[in-house]
mmCIF file of C-alpha atoms in Angstrom:
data_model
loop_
_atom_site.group_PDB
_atom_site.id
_atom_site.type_symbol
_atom_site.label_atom_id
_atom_site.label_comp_id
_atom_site.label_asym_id
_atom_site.label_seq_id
_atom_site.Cartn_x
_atom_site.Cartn_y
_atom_site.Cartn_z
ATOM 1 C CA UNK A 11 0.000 0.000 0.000
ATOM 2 C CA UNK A 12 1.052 3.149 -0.685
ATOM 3 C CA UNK A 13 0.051 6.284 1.475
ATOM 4 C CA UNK A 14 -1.213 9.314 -1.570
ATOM 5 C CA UNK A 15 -0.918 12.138 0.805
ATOM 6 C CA UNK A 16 1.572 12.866 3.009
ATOM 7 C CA UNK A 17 0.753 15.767 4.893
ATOM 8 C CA UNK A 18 -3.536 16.471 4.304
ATOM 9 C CA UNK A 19 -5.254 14.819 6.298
ATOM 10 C CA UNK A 20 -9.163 13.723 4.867
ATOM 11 C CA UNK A 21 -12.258 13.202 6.597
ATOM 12 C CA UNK A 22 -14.319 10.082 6.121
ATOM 13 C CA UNK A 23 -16.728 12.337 3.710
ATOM 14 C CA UNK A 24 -13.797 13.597 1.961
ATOM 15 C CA UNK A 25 -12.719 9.872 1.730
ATOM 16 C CA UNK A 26 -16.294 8.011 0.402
ATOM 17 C CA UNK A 27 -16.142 11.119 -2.233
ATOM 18 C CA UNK A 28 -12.629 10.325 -3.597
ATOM 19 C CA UNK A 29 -14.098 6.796 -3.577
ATOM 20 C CA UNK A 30 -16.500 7.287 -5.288
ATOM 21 C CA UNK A 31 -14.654 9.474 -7.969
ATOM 22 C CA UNK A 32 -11.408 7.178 -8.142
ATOM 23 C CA UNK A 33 -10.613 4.091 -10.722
ATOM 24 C CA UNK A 34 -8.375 2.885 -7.375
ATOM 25 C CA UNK A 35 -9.420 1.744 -4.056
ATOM 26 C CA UNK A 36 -8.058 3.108 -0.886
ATOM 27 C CA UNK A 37 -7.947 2.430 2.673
ATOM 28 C CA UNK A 38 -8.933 4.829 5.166
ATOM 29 C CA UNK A 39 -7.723 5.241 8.819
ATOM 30 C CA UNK A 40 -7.855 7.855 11.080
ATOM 31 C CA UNK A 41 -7.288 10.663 8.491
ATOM 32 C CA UNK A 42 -4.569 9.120 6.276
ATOM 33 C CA UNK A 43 -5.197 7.935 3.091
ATOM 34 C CA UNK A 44 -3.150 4.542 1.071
ATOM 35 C CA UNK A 45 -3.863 3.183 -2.362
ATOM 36 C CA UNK A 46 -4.218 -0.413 -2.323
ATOM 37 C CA UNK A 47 -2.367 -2.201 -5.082
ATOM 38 C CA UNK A 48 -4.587 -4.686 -7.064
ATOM 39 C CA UNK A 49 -3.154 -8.388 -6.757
ATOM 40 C CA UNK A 50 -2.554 -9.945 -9.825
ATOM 41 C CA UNK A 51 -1.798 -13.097 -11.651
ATOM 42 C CA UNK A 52 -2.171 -16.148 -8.600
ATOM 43 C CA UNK A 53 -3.930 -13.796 -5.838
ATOM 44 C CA UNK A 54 -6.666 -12.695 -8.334
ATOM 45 C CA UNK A 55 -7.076 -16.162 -9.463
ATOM 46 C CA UNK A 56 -6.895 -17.511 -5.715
ATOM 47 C CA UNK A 57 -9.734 -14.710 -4.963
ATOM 48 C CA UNK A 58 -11.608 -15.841 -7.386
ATOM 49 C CA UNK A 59 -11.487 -19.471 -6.762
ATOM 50 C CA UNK A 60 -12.967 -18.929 -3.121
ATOM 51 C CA UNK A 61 -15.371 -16.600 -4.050
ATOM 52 C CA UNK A 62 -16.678 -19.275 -6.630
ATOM 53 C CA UNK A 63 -16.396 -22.349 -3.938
ATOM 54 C CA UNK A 64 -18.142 -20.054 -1.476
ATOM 55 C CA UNK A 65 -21.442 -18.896 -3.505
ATOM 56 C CA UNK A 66 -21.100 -22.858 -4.858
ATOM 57 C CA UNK A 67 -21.254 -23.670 -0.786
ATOM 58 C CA UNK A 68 -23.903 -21.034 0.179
ATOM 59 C CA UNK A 69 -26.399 -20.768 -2.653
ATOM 60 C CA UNK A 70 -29.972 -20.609 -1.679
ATOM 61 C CA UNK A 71 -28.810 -20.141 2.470
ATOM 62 C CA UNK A 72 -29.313 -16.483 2.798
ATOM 63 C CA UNK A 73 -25.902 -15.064 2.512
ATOM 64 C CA UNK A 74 -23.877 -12.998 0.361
ATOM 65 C CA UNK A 75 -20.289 -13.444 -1.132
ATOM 66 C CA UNK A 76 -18.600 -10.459 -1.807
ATOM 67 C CA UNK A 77 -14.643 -9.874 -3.366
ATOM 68 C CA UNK A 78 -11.990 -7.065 -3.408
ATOM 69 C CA UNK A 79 -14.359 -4.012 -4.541
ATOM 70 C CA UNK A 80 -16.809 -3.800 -2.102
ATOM 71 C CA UNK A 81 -15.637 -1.932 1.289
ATOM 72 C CA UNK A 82 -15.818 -2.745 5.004
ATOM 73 C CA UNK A 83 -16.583 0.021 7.640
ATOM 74 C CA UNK A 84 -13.988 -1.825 10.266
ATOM 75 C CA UNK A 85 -14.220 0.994 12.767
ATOM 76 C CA UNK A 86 -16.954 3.672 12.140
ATOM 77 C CA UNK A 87 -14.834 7.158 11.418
ATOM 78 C CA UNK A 88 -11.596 5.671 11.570
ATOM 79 C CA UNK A 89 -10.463 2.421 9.593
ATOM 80 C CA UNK A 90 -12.315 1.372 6.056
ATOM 81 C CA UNK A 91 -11.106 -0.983 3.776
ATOM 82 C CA UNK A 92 -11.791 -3.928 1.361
ATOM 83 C CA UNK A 93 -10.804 -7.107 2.122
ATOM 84 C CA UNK A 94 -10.239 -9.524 -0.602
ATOM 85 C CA UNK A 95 -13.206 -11.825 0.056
ATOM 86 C CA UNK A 96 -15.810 -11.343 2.618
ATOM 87 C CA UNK A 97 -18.864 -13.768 3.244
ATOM 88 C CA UNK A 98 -22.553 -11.874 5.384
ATOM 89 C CA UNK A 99 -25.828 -13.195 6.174
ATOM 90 C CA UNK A 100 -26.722 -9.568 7.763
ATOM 91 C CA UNK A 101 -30.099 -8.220 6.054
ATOM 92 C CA UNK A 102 -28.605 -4.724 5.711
ATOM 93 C CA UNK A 103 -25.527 -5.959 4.322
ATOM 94 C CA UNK A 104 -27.563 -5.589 1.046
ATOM 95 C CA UNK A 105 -26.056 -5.980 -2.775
ATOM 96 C CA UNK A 106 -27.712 -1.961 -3.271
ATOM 97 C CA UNK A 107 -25.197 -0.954 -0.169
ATOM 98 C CA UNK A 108 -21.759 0.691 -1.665
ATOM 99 C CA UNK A 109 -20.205 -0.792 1.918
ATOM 100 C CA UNK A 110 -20.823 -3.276 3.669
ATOM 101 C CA UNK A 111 -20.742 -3.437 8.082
ATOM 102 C CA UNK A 112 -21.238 -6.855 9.275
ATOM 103 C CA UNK A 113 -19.018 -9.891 8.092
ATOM 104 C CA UNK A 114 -18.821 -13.484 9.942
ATOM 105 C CA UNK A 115 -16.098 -14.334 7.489
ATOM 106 C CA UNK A 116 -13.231 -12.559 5.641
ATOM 107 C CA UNK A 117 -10.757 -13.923 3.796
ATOM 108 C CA UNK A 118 -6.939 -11.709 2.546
ATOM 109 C CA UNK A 119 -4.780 -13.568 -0.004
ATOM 110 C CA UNK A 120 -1.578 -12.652 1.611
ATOM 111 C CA UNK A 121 1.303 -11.309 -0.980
ATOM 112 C CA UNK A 122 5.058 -10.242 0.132
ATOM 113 C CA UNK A 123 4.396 -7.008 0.137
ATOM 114 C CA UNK A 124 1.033 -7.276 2.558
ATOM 115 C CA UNK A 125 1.883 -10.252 4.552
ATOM 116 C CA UNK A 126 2.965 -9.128 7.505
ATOM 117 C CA UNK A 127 -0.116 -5.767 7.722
ATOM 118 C CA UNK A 128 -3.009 -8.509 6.934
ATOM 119 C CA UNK A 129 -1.488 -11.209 9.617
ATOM 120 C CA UNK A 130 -1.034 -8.364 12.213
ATOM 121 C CA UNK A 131 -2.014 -4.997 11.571
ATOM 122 C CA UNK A 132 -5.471 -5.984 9.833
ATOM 123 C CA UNK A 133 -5.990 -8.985 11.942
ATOM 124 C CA UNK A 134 -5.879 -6.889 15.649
ATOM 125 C CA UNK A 135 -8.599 -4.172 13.888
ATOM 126 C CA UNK A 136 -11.232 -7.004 12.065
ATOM 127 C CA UNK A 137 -11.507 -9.117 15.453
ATOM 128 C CA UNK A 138 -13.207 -5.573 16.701
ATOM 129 C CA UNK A 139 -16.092 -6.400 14.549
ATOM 130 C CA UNK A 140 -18.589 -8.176 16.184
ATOM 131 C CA UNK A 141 -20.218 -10.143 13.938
ATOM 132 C CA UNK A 142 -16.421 -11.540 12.454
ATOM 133 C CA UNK A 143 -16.439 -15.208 13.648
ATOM 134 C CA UNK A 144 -13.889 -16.649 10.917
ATOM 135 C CA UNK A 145 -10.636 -14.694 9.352
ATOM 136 C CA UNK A 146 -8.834 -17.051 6.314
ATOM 137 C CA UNK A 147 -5.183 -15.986 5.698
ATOM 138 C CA UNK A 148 -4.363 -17.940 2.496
ATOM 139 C CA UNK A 149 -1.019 -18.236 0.903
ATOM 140 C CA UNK A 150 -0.082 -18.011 -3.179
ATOM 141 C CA UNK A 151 3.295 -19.432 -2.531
ATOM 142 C CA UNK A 152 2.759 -22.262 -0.711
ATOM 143 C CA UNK A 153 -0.697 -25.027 0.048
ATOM 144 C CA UNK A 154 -1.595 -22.967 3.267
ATOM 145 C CA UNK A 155 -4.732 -22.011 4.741
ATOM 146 C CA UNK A 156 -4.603 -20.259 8.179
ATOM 147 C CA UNK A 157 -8.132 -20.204 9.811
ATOM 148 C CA UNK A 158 -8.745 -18.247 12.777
ATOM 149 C CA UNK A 159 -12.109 -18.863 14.166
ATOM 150 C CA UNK A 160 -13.892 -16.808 17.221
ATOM 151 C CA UNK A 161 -14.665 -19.229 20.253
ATOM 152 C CA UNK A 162 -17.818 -19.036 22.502
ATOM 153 C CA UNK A 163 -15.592 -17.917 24.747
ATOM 154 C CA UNK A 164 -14.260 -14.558 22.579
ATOM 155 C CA UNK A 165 -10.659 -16.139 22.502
ATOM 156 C CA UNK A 166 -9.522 -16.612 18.780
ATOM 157 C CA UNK A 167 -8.031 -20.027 17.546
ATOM 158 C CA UNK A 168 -5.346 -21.133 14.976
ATOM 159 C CA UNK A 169 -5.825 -24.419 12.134
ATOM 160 C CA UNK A 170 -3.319 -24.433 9.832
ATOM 161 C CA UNK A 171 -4.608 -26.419 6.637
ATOM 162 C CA UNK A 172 -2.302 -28.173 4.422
ATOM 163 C CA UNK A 173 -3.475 -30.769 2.827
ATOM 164 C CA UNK A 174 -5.242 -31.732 -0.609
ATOM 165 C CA UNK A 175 -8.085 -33.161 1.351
ATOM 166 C CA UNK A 176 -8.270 -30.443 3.936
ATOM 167 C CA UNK A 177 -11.023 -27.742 3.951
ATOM 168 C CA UNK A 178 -12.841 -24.880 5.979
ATOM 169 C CA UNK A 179 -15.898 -26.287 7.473
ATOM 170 C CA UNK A 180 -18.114 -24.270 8.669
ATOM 171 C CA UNK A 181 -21.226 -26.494 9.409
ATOM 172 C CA UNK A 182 -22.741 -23.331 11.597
ATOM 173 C CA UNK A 183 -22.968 -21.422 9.148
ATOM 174 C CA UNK A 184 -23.844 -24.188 6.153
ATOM 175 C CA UNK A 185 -19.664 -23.426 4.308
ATOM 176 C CA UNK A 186 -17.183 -26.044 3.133
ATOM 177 C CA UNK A 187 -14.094 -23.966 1.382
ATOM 178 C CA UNK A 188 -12.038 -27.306 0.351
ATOM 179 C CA UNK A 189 -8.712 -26.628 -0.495
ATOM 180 C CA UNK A 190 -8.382 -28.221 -3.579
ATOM 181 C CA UNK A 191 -11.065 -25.457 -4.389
ATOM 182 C CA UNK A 192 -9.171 -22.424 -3.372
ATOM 183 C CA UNK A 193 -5.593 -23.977 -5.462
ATOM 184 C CA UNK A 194 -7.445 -25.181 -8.513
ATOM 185 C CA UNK A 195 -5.182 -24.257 -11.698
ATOM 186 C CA UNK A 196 -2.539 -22.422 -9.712
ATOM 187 C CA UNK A 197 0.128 -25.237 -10.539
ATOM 188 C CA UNK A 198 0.747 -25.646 -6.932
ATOM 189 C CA UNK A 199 1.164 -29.292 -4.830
ATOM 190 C CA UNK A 200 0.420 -29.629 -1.147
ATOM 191 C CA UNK A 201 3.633 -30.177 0.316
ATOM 192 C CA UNK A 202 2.307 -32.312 2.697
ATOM 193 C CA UNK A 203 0.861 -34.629 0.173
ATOM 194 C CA UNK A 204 4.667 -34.961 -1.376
ATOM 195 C CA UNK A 205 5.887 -38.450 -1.592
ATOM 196 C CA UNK A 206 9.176 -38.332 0.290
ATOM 197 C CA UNK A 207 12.213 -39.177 -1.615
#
């Protein structure tokens, strides 16, 4: 990401207008505006896989896919973004809304250049939403799905998935996000399914 001002500062009007005039998208916090780069080549084809598996998983169940272009209000007046894939069964979370408020599960494709800000940075500001129950970090360099997943008792945990025959399943909430879904035609082998030489 790449901040586009360094010294104005905009306010969240001043933000949803450039929005709404701009080709790129931006995220928003407290003032200070970045461009986010567009992924290309294996994380738009890895976005697009889930988002596929996902409306595959949940059609006819109430709930709405969307991917990249549609923005989150994280933190009302101070962080906005758009996460890469996000998954809502709220009814004002509506196609007709320009942003969306209430997620149960987002997913960021991580690249080099946003690994670390979507494992930490964005990570520490989605689990303020309170409808966010699942966060998917997935990998385009190696078979790797991270799932963090909200527990009745608020504490997040961690399931690293690895495996050709692994998958998200979320029977709660009617979602199976296999694996071999998410890595179709990325030219990619589980390294955990490698026969050992």
């Amino acid at each position: 990401m790449e901040q586009i001002a360094t010294t104005r500062r905009y306010t969240v009007e001043e933000y949803f207008a450039l929005e709404e005039a701009s080709e790129e998208r931006h995220l928003f916090y407290r003032g200070e505006v970045f461009a986010m780069s567009g992924g290309v080549g294996g994380h738009k084809l890895t976005v697009l896989n889930c988002v596929m598996s996902l409306r595959n998983s949940l059609r006819g169940k109430g709930c709405r896919v969307y991917a990249e272009n549609v923005r989150l209000a994280v933190l009302r007046g101070e962080l906005y973004t758009y996460p890469d894939v996000m998954v809502t069964y709220h009814p004002n979370d509506s196609p007709d809304q320009v942003m969306m408020h209430h997620p149960v599960l987002l997913i960021e494709v991580l690249s080099p250049g946003t690994e670390s800000h979507d494992r930490v940075w964005k990570f520490s500001r989605y689990t303020q939403l309170s409808s966010l129950q699942h966060y998917l970090l997935v990998s385009v360099n190696n078979w790797l799905v991270e799932w963090y997943r909200r527990e009745p008792s608020g504490v997040w945990s961690y399931t690293p998935l690895a495996s050709q025959d692994d998958a998200v399943t979320i029977s709660e909430l009617g979602i199976v996000l296999p694996l071999a879904d998410i890595y179709t035609e990325l030219d990619m082998v589980p390294q955990l399914d490698k026969p050992r030489t």
